[in-house]
PDB file of C-alpha atoms in Angstrom:
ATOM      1  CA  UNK A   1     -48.690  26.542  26.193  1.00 41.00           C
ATOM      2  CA  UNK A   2     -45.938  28.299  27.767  1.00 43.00           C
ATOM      3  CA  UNK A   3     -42.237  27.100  26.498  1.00 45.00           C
ATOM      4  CA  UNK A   4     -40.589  25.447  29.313  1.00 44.00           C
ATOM      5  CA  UNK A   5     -37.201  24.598  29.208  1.00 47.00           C
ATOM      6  CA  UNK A   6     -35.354  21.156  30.853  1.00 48.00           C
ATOM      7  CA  UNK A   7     -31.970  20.227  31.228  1.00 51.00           C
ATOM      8  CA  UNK A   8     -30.763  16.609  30.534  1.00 51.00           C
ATOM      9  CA  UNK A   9     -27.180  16.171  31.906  1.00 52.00           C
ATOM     10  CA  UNK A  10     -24.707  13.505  31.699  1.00 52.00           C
ATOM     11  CA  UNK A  11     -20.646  13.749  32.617  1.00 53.00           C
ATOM     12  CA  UNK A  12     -20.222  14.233  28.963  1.00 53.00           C
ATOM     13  CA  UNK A  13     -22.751  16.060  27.271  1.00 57.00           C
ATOM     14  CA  UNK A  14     -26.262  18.319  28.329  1.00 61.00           C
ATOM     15  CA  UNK A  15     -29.506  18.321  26.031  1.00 60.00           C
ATOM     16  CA  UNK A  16     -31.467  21.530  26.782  1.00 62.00           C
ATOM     17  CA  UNK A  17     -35.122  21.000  25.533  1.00 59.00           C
ATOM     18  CA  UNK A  18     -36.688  23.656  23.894  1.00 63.00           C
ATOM     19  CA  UNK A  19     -40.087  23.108  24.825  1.00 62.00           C
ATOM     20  CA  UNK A  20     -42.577  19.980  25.816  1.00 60.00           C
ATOM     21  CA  UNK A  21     -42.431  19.459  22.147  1.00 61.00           C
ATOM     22  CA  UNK A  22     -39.201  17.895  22.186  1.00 63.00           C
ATOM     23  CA  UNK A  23     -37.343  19.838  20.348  1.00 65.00           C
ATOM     24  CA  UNK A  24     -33.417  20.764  21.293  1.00 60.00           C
ATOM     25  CA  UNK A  25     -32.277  23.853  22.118  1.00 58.00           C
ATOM     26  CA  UNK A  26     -29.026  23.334  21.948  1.00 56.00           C
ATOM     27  CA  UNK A  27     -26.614  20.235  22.768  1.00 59.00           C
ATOM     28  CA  UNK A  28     -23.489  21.081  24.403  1.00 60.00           C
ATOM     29  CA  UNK A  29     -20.840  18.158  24.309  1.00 59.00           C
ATOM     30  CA  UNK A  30     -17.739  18.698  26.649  1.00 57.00           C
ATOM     31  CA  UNK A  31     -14.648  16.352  26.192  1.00 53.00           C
ATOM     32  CA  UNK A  32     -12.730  15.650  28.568  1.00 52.00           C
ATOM     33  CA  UNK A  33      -8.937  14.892  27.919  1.00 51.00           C
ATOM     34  CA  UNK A  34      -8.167  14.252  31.172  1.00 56.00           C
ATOM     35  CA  UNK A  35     -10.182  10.907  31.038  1.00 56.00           C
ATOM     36  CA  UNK A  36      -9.567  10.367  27.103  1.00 58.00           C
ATOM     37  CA  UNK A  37      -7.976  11.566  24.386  1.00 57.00           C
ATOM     38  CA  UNK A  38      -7.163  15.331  23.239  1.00 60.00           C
ATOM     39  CA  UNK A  39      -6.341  14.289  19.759  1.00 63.00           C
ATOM     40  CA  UNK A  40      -6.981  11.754  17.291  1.00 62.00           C
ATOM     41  CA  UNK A  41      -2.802  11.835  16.944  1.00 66.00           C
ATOM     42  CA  UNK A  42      -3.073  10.460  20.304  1.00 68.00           C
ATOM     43  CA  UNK A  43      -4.740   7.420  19.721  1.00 68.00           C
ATOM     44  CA  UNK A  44      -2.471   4.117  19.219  1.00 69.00           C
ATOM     45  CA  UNK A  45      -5.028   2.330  16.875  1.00 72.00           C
ATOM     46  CA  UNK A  46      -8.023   4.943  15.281  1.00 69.00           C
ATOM     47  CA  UNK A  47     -10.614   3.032  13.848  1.00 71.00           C
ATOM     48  CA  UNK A  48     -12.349   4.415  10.554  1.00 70.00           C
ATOM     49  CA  UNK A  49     -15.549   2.264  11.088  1.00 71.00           C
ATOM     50  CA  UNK A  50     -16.210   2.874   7.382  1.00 74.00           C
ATOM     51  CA  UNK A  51     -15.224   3.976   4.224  1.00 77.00           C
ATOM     52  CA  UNK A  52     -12.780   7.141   4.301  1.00 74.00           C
ATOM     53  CA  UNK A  53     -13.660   9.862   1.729  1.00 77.00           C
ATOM     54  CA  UNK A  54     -10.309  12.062   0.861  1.00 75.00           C
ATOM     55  CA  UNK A  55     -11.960  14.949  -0.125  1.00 80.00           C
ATOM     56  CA  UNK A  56      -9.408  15.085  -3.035  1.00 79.00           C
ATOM     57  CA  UNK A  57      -6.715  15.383  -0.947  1.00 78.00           C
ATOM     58  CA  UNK A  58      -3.822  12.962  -0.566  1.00 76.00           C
ATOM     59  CA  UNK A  59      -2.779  10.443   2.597  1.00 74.00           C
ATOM     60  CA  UNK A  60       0.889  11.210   3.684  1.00 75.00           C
ATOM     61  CA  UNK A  61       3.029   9.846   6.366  1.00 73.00           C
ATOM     62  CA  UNK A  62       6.507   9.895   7.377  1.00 73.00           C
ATOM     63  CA  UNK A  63       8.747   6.559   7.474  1.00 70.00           C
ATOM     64  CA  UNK A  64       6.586   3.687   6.566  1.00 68.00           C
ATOM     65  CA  UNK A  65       3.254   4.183   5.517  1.00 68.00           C
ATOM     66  CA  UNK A  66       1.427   0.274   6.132  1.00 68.00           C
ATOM     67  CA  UNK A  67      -1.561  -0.660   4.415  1.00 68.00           C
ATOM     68  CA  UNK A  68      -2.786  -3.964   5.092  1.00 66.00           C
ATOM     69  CA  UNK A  69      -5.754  -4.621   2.987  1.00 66.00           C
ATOM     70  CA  UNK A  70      -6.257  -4.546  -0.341  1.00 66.00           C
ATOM     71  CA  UNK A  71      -5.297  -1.691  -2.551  1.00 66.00           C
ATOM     72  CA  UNK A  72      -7.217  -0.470  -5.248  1.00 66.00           C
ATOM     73  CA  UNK A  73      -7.233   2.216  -7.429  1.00 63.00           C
ATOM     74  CA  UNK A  74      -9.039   3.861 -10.214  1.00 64.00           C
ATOM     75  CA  UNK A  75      -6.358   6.440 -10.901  1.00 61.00           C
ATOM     76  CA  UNK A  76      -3.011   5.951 -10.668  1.00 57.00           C
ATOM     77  CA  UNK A  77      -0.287   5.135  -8.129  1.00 58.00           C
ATOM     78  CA  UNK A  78       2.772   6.851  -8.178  1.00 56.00           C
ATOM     79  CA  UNK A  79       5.517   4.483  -6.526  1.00 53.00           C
ATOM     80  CA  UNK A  80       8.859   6.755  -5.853  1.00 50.00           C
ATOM     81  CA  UNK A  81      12.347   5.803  -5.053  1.00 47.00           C
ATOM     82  CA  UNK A  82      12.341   2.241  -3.362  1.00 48.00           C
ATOM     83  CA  UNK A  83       8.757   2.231  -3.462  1.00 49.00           C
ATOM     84  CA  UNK A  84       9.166  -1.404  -4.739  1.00 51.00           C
ATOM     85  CA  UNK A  85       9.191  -3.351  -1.680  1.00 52.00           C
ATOM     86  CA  UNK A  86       6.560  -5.553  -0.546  1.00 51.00           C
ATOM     87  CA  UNK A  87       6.377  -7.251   2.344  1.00 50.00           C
ATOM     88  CA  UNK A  88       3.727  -9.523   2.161  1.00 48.00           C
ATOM     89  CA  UNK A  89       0.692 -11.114   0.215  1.00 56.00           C
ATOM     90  CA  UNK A  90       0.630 -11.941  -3.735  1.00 60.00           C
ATOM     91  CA  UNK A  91       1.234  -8.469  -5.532  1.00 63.00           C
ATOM     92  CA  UNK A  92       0.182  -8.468  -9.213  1.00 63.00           C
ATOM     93  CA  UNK A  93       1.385  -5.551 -11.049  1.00 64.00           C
ATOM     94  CA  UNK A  94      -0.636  -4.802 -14.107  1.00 61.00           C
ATOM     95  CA  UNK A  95       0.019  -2.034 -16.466  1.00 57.00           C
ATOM     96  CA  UNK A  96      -3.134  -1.457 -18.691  1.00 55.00           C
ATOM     97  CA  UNK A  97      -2.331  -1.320 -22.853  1.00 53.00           C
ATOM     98  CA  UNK A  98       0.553   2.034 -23.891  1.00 54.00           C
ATOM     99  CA  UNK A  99       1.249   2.071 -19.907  1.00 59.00           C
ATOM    100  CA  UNK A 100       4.644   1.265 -19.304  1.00 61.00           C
ATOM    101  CA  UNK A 101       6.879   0.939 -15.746  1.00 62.00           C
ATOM    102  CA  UNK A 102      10.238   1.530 -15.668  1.00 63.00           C
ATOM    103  CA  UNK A 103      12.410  -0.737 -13.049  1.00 68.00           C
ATOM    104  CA  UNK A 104      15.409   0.602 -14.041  1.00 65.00           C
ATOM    105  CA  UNK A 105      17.538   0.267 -10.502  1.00 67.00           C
ATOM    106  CA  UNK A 106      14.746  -0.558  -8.162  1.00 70.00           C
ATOM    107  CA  UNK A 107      15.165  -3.147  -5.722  1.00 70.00           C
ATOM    108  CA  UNK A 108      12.026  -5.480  -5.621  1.00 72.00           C
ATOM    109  CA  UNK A 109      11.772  -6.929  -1.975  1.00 69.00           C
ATOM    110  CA  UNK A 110      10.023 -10.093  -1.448  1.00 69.00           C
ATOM    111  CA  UNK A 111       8.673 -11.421   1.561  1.00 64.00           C
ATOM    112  CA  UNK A 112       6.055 -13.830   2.630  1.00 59.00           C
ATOM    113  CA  UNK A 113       4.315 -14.322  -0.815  1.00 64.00           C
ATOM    114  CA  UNK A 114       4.529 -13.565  -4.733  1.00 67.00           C
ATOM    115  CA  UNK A 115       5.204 -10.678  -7.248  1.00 71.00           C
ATOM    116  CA  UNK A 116       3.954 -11.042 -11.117  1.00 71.00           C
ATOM    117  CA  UNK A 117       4.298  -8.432 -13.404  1.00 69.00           C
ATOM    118  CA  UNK A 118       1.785  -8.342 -16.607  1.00 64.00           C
ATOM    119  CA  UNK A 119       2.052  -5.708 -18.945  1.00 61.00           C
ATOM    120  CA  UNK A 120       4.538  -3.704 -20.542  1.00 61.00           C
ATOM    121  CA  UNK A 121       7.925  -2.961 -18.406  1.00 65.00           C
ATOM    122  CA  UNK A 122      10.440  -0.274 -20.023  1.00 63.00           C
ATOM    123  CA  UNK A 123      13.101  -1.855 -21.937  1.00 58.00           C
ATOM    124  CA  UNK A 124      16.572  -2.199 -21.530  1.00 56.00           C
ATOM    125  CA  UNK A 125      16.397  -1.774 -17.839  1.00 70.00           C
ATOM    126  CA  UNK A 126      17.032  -3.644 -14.730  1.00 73.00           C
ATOM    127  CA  UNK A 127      16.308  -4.863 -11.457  1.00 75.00           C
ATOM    128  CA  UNK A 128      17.640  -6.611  -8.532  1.00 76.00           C
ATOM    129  CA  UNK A 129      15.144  -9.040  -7.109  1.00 76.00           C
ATOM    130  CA  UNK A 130      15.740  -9.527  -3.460  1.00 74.00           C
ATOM    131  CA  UNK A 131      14.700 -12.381  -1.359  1.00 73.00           C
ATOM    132  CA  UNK A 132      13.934 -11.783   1.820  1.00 69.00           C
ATOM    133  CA  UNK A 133      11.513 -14.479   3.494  1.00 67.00           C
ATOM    134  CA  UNK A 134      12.762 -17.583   5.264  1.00 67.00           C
ATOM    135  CA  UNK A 135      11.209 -19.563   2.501  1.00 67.00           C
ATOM    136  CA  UNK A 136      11.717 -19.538  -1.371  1.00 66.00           C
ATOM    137  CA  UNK A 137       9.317 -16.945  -3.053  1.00 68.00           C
ATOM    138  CA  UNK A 138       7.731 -16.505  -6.706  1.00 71.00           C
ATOM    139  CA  UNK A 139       8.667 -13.972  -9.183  1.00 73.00           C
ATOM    140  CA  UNK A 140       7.453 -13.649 -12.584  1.00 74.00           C
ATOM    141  CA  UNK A 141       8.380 -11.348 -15.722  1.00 75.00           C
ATOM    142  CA  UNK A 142       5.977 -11.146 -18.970  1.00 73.00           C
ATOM    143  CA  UNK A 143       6.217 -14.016 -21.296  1.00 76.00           C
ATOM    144  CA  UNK A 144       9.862 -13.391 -23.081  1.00 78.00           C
ATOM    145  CA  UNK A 145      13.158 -15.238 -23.970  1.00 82.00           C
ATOM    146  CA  UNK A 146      15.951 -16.188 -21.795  1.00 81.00           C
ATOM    147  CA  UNK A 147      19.236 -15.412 -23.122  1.00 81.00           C
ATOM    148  CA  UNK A 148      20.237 -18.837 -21.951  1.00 74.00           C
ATOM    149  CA  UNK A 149      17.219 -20.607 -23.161  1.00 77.00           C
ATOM    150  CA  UNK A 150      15.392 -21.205 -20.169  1.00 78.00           C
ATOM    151  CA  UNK A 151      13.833 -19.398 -17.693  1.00 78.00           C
ATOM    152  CA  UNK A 152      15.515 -18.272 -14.569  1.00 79.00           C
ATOM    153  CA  UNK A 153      13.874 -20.182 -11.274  1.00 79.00           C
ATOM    154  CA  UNK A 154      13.463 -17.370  -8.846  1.00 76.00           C
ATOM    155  CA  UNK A 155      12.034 -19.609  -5.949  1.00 74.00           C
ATOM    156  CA  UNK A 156      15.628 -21.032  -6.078  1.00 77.00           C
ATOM    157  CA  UNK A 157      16.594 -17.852  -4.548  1.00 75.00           C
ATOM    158  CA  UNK A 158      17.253 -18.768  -0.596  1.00 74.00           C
ATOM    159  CA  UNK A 159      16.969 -16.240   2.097  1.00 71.00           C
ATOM    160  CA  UNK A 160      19.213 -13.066   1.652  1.00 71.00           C
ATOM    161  CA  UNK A 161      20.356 -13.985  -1.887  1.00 75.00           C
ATOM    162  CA  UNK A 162      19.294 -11.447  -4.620  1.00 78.00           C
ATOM    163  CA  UNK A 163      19.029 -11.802  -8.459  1.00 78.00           C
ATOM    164  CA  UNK A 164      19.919  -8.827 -11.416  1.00 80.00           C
ATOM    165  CA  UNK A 165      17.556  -9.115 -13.890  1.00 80.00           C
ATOM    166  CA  UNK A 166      18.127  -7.147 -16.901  1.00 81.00           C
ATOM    167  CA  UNK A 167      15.696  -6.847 -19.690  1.00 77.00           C
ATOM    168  CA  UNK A 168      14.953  -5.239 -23.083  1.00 78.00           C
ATOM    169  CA  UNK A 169      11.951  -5.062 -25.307  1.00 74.00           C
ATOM    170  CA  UNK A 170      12.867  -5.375 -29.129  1.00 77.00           C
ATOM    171  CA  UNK A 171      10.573  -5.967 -32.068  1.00 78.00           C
ATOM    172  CA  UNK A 172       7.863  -6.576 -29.837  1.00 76.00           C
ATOM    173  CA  UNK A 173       9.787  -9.410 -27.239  1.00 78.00           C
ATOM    174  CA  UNK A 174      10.766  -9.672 -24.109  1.00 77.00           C
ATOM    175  CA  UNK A 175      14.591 -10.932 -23.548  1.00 82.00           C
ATOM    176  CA  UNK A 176      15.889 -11.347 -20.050  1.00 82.00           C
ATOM    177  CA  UNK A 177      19.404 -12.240 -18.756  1.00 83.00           C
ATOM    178  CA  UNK A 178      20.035 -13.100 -14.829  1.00 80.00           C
ATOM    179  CA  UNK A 179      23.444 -10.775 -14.502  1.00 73.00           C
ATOM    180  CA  UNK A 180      24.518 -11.957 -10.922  1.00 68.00           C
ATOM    181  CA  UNK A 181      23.433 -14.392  -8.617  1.00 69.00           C
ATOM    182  CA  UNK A 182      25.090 -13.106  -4.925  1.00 67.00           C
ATOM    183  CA  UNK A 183      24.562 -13.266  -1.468  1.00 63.00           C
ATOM    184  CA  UNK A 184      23.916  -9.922   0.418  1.00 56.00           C
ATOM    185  CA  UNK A 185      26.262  -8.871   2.551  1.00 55.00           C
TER     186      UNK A 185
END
């Protein structure tokens, strides 16, 4: 049988059979960026549709990078300068046994939710825990000693007040001391 060959056009694309077989030719897609979009850059909310393989490569962005679903990882995060701030949600920060995290000068933004560290911080360090939700929010340390006996309340802390925190780790404890109590300017 001889090969004939039949065009199937759309707008957007054009199948050319290669024979009464079925079989394609070729398939010639045009885009048109008049009528859509000429880059995914372009698009004001891409859609992955599934899950996103990096190809060991790393995500970047400049100002805020927003991720709002849960993150998990099976490597490590690095958080940089101010990299501390979250926004939203219950964050649990667990560092897995001879891990440690320093806090040393960080400013740990709260928002809509809680923050609970577990694990081993670096000692003599600290922190200045910022509240910045309309209503009071939860903080909490590893298990340690207060220098004043008790435990410092941190959903005390009203809207635009912040807390320093500092803490060391000696013979295997915690101690913590609330520094300053102050409004933010």
């Amino acid at each position: 049988m001889p090969s004939i060959k039949k065009d199937y056009k759309r707008p957007w694309y054009v199948v050319r059979w290669k024979d009464l077989e079925q079989q394609v030719d070729y398939i010639q897609v045009a885009i048109n960026a008049a009528g859509g979009i000429a880059a995914v850059v372009d698009d004001p909310s891409p859609q992955l549709g599934g899950d996103l393989d990096l190809n060991g490569f790393d995500v970047t962005g400049t100002g805020s990078v927003i991720i709002g679903r849960d993150v998990r990882a099976s490597g490590q995060i690095a958080a940089g300068t101010e990299a501390n701030e979250f926004d939203a949600g219950t964050v649990e920060i667990n560092w897995r046994s001879g891990n440690t995290q320093s806090l040393d000068g960080s400013t740990l933004l709260l928002g809509p939710g809680s923050m609970t560290f577990i694990g081993q911080l670096e000692g003599a360090s600290y922190a200045i825990v910022y509240d910045a939700g309309p209503t009071p929010q939860n903080f909490t340390l590893p298990t340690g000693y207060w220098m004043n006996g008790a435990a410092f309340d941190f959903s005390t802390l009203a809207a635009d007040q912040r807390a320093m925190i500092t803490f060391t780790y000696v013979d295997s404890e915690w101690y913590y001391a609330v520094k300053e109590l102050v409004l933010v300017p």
